[in-house]
């Protein structure tokens, strides 16, 4: 089955994967005021990664992305817990979040919120779980 | 649901046409003789869903469906690529393909 040529698919993937990744970043950032958030942003990121794995095969894609996606799950959970524990430092109840305003040079007034850090934990966990499930299923072939 | 009558009428007509198209594509998905017929019909079904979401966004005069439209487009593309890869090569993520 190795004689088949995937030139069109691989060239399309080179463009499309970055479009999907930027869309997932947009969904992650915009989740506070519009549709989106950590969950669907993580799902879109893993969709782009799955597209890379489908187009280029397991070995080449994991050479480009030498990342152990299982480590994303504890990292995301740790970030989510630490944003909850961090509210103890300011003598507030668990998972109290706050926000404020800063002036960015180009974008003007920006409302930062510590809920974005919690969302980052959700994002990393979703990416880790999805990629672990899909790659674990892809790995076990020709064993039985 | 505040729109001019001409907007309501035109989106209604568009939605009816897209619904008929989706029904005919569903017939192709069900009775399609081969698997590539079904795959192509499901791909076109996703594009019809994009049209339906766009028409609904105009009808409800909201901007919050735009993300959904892009999301359906991406998921349809990836699903069709995976299905085509499975039909041609038998595996979706192939190994030892260097």
Tab-separated table of C-alpha atoms in Angstrom:
chain	number	residue	atom	x	y	z
A	1	UNK	CA	0.000	0.000	0.000
A	2	UNK	CA	3.012	2.312	-0.045
A	3	UNK	CA	2.840	3.259	-3.710
A	4	UNK	CA	-0.048	5.629	-3.143
A	5	UNK	CA	0.757	9.311	-3.350
A	6	UNK	CA	-0.720	11.775	-0.872
A	7	UNK	CA	0.686	14.942	-2.424
A	8	UNK	CA	-2.575	16.916	-2.620
A	9	UNK	CA	-3.643	15.888	0.879
A	10	UNK	CA	-0.265	16.728	2.403
A	11	UNK	CA	-0.041	20.104	0.653
A	12	UNK	CA	-3.578	20.969	1.756
A	13	UNK	CA	-2.756	19.926	5.302
A	14	UNK	CA	0.234	22.280	5.427
A	15	UNK	CA	-2.130	25.242	4.964
A	16	UNK	CA	-5.251	23.949	6.688
A	17	UNK	CA	-3.602	22.781	9.907
A	18	UNK	CA	-2.382	26.293	10.676
A	19	UNK	CA	-5.816	27.741	9.873
A	20	UNK	CA	-7.433	25.278	12.283
A	21	UNK	CA	-4.802	25.980	14.948
A	22	UNK	CA	-5.366	29.732	14.725
A	23	UNK	CA	-9.133	29.173	14.854
A	24	UNK	CA	-8.701	27.066	17.988
A	25	UNK	CA	-6.571	29.803	19.543
A	26	UNK	CA	-9.310	32.313	18.687
A	27	UNK	CA	-11.962	30.082	20.266
A	28	UNK	CA	-9.825	29.725	23.398
A	29	UNK	CA	-9.216	33.474	23.797
A	30	UNK	CA	-12.744	34.583	22.837
A	31	UNK	CA	-14.440	32.154	25.203
A	32	UNK	CA	-14.962	34.797	27.885
A	33	UNK	CA	-17.266	37.052	25.866
A	34	UNK	CA	-18.411	34.968	22.890
A	35	UNK	CA	-18.872	31.396	21.755
A	36	UNK	CA	-15.914	29.184	22.551
A	37	UNK	CA	-13.790	28.374	25.547
A	38	UNK	CA	-11.216	25.874	26.646
A	39	UNK	CA	-13.175	22.762	25.747
A	40	UNK	CA	-13.994	23.478	22.115
A	41	UNK	CA	-10.612	25.170	21.629
A	42	UNK	CA	-8.876	22.020	22.823
A	43	UNK	CA	-11.041	19.880	20.574
A	44	UNK	CA	-10.143	22.047	17.556
A	45	UNK	CA	-6.438	21.877	18.397
A	46	UNK	CA	-6.608	18.112	18.579
A	47	UNK	CA	-8.541	18.132	15.283
A	48	UNK	CA	-5.607	19.918	13.636
A	49	UNK	CA	-3.132	17.470	15.199
A	50	UNK	CA	-5.255	14.508	14.083
A	51	UNK	CA	-5.263	15.949	10.558
A	52	UNK	CA	-1.448	16.045	10.670
A	53	UNK	CA	-1.309	12.448	11.858
A	54	UNK	CA	-3.795	11.295	9.202
A	55	UNK	CA	-1.967	13.019	6.334
A	56	UNK	CA	1.633	12.224	7.231
A	57	UNK	CA	1.427	8.892	8.994
A	58	UNK	CA	2.280	8.095	12.589
A	59	UNK	CA	6.087	8.114	12.407
A	60	UNK	CA	6.588	11.347	10.488
A	61	UNK	CA	3.998	13.260	12.501
A	62	UNK	CA	5.393	12.138	15.841
A	63	UNK	CA	8.853	13.150	14.612
A	64	UNK	CA	7.518	16.671	14.007
A	65	UNK	CA	5.620	16.648	17.309
A	66	UNK	CA	7.877	14.842	19.802
A	67	UNK	CA	5.385	15.430	22.608
A	68	UNK	CA	3.991	12.916	25.077
A	69	UNK	CA	0.325	13.870	25.094
A	70	UNK	CA	-0.281	11.892	28.282
A	71	UNK	CA	1.693	14.557	30.173
A	72	UNK	CA	-0.828	17.192	29.054
A	73	UNK	CA	-3.496	15.694	31.342
A	74	UNK	CA	-1.676	16.127	34.697
A	75	UNK	CA	-0.293	19.506	33.550
A	76	UNK	CA	-3.792	20.796	32.767
A	77	UNK	CA	-5.245	19.418	35.987
A	78	UNK	CA	-2.383	20.952	37.961
A	79	UNK	CA	-2.950	24.382	36.401
A	80	UNK	CA	-6.692	24.165	37.113
A	81	UNK	CA	-6.098	23.199	40.755
A	82	UNK	CA	-3.404	25.838	41.227
A	83	UNK	CA	-5.742	28.612	40.051
A	84	UNK	CA	-8.148	27.417	42.745
A	85	UNK	CA	-5.470	27.187	45.411
A	86	UNK	CA	-4.072	30.569	44.388
A	87	UNK	CA	-7.148	32.272	45.782
A	88	UNK	CA	-6.060	31.131	49.267
A	89	UNK	CA	-3.041	33.449	48.974
A	90	UNK	CA	-5.374	36.462	48.867
A	91	UNK	CA	-7.505	35.105	51.737
A	92	UNK	CA	-10.452	34.277	49.499
A	93	UNK	CA	-12.567	31.098	49.192
A	94	UNK	CA	-11.473	28.263	46.895
A	95	UNK	CA	-11.710	29.017	43.136
A	96	UNK	CA	-12.395	32.732	43.609
A	97	UNK	CA	-11.469	34.495	40.394
A	98	UNK	CA	-10.765	38.128	39.730
A	99	UNK	CA	-10.328	40.471	36.802
A	100	UNK	CA	-8.953	43.881	35.990
A	101	UNK	CA	-8.039	46.231	33.195
A	102	UNK	CA	-4.670	47.036	31.662
A	103	UNK	CA	-3.657	49.166	28.703
A	104	UNK	CA	-1.977	47.174	25.961
A	105	UNK	CA	0.140	49.131	23.452
A	106	UNK	CA	-1.744	48.151	20.296
A	107	UNK	CA	-5.069	46.678	21.411
A	108	UNK	CA	-6.014	49.402	23.891
A	109	UNK	CA	-7.855	48.561	27.077
A	110	UNK	CA	-7.860	44.842	27.786
A	111	UNK	CA	-9.822	43.027	30.463
A	112	UNK	CA	-7.691	40.277	31.959
A	113	UNK	CA	-9.293	37.551	34.014
A	114	UNK	CA	-7.760	34.729	35.987
A	115	UNK	CA	-10.553	32.518	34.635
A	116	UNK	CA	-8.408	32.312	31.482
A	117	UNK	CA	-5.807	30.364	33.490
A	118	UNK	CA	-8.451	27.875	34.577
A	119	UNK	CA	-9.527	27.647	30.939
A	120	UNK	CA	-5.904	26.898	30.008
A	121	UNK	CA	-6.058	23.892	32.321
A	122	UNK	CA	-9.263	22.698	30.658
A	123	UNK	CA	-7.657	23.238	27.234
A	124	UNK	CA	-4.528	21.213	28.032
A	125	UNK	CA	-6.555	18.391	29.595
A	126	UNK	CA	-8.897	18.146	26.595
A	127	UNK	CA	-5.981	18.097	24.129
A	128	UNK	CA	-4.199	15.445	26.200
A	129	UNK	CA	-7.241	13.194	26.594
A	130	UNK	CA	-8.284	13.391	22.932
A	131	UNK	CA	-4.811	12.794	21.509
A	132	UNK	CA	-4.139	9.975	24.001
A	133	UNK	CA	-7.343	8.189	23.019
A	134	UNK	CA	-6.806	8.543	19.266
A	135	UNK	CA	-3.090	7.714	19.243
A	136	UNK	CA	-3.541	4.739	21.584
A	137	UNK	CA	-6.103	3.306	19.171
A	138	UNK	CA	-3.791	4.016	16.225
A	139	UNK	CA	-0.800	2.369	17.889
A	140	UNK	CA	-2.093	-1.155	18.523
A	141	UNK	CA	-2.135	-2.808	15.148
A	142	UNK	CA	-1.010	-6.245	13.991
A	143	UNK	CA	-0.819	-7.590	17.510
A	144	UNK	CA	-3.675	-10.072	17.279
B	1	UNK	CA	-36.997	37.440	15.665
B	2	UNK	CA	-37.209	41.005	14.458
B	3	UNK	CA	-36.751	41.136	10.733
B	4	UNK	CA	-38.426	42.703	7.777
B	5	UNK	CA	-41.046	40.507	6.053
B	6	UNK	CA	-38.892	40.193	2.923
B	7	UNK	CA	-36.020	38.845	5.082
B	8	UNK	CA	-38.322	36.325	6.762
B	9	UNK	CA	-39.784	35.212	3.428
B	10	UNK	CA	-36.425	34.825	1.688
B	11	UNK	CA	-34.812	32.931	4.563
B	12	UNK	CA	-37.889	30.680	4.724
B	13	UNK	CA	-37.573	29.890	1.026
B	14	UNK	CA	-33.851	29.244	1.419
B	15	UNK	CA	-34.355	26.984	4.404
B	16	UNK	CA	-37.018	24.985	2.558
B	17	UNK	CA	-34.700	24.521	-0.433
B	18	UNK	CA	-31.794	23.446	1.792
B	19	UNK	CA	-34.107	21.059	3.669
B	20	UNK	CA	-35.178	19.416	0.403
B	21	UNK	CA	-31.510	19.116	-0.563
B	22	UNK	CA	-30.685	17.495	2.786
B	23	UNK	CA	-33.592	15.058	2.401
B	24	UNK	CA	-32.393	14.017	-1.068
B	25	UNK	CA	-28.837	13.603	0.245
B	26	UNK	CA	-30.173	11.431	3.077
B	27	UNK	CA	-31.785	9.188	0.458
B	28	UNK	CA	-28.364	8.876	-1.201
B	29	UNK	CA	-26.733	8.095	2.156
B	30	UNK	CA	-29.286	5.345	2.868
B	31	UNK	CA	-29.585	3.626	-0.520
B	32	UNK	CA	-26.135	4.517	-1.870
B	33	UNK	CA	-24.871	1.379	-3.581
B	34	UNK	CA	-21.206	1.822	-2.632
B	35	UNK	CA	-19.370	3.321	0.331
B	36	UNK	CA	-17.801	6.223	-1.649
B	37	UNK	CA	-21.337	7.296	-2.620
B	38	UNK	CA	-22.217	7.533	1.046
B	39	UNK	CA	-18.979	9.370	1.884
B	40	UNK	CA	-19.543	11.990	-0.809
B	41	UNK	CA	-23.174	12.379	0.260
B	42	UNK	CA	-22.140	12.909	3.885
B	43	UNK	CA	-19.561	15.498	2.797
B	44	UNK	CA	-22.200	17.427	0.850
B	45	UNK	CA	-24.578	17.056	3.790
B	46	UNK	CA	-22.077	18.949	5.934
B	47	UNK	CA	-21.950	21.772	3.394
B	48	UNK	CA	-25.747	21.923	3.397
B	49	UNK	CA	-25.638	22.147	7.193
B	50	UNK	CA	-23.307	25.144	6.806
B	51	UNK	CA	-25.863	26.781	4.496
B	52	UNK	CA	-28.634	26.053	6.998
B	53	UNK	CA	-26.659	27.544	9.891
B	54	UNK	CA	-25.912	30.645	7.822
B	55	UNK	CA	-29.553	31.112	6.891
B	56	UNK	CA	-30.593	30.646	10.525
B	57	UNK	CA	-28.007	33.221	11.604
B	58	UNK	CA	-29.545	35.715	9.157
B	59	UNK	CA	-33.068	34.856	10.279
B	60	UNK	CA	-32.336	35.145	14.007
B	61	UNK	CA	-30.049	38.165	13.317
B	62	UNK	CA	-27.246	36.860	15.492
B	63	UNK	CA	-23.492	36.663	14.944
B	64	UNK	CA	-22.922	33.737	17.258
B	65	UNK	CA	-23.429	31.114	14.560
B	66	UNK	CA	-20.299	32.151	12.648
B	67	UNK	CA	-18.019	30.035	14.832
B	68	UNK	CA	-20.392	27.114	14.379
B	69	UNK	CA	-20.184	27.479	10.592
B	70	UNK	CA	-16.390	27.355	10.597
B	71	UNK	CA	-16.475	24.443	13.037
B	72	UNK	CA	-18.829	22.399	10.835
B	73	UNK	CA	-16.602	23.103	7.829
B	74	UNK	CA	-13.455	21.911	9.640
B	75	UNK	CA	-15.106	18.815	11.097
B	76	UNK	CA	-16.629	17.867	7.742
B	77	UNK	CA	-13.243	18.206	6.043
B	78	UNK	CA	-11.428	16.097	8.629
B	79	UNK	CA	-14.189	13.485	8.674
B	80	UNK	CA	-14.170	13.175	4.902
B	81	UNK	CA	-10.367	12.927	4.810
B	82	UNK	CA	-10.417	10.184	7.456
B	83	UNK	CA	-13.217	8.300	5.672
B	84	UNK	CA	-11.465	8.545	2.298
B	85	UNK	CA	-8.205	7.364	3.848
B	86	UNK	CA	-9.997	4.406	5.399
B	87	UNK	CA	-11.699	3.492	2.120
B	88	UNK	CA	-8.461	3.673	0.114
B	89	UNK	CA	-5.851	2.319	2.517
B	90	UNK	CA	-7.805	0.434	5.165
B	91	UNK	CA	-6.281	2.413	8.054
B	92	UNK	CA	-6.831	6.010	9.100
B	93	UNK	CA	-3.486	6.703	10.807
B	94	UNK	CA	-0.948	4.505	9.049
B	95	UNK	CA	2.307	3.333	10.528
B	96	UNK	CA	5.692	2.597	8.928
B	97	UNK	CA	4.798	4.721	5.934
B	98	UNK	CA	8.170	6.309	5.333
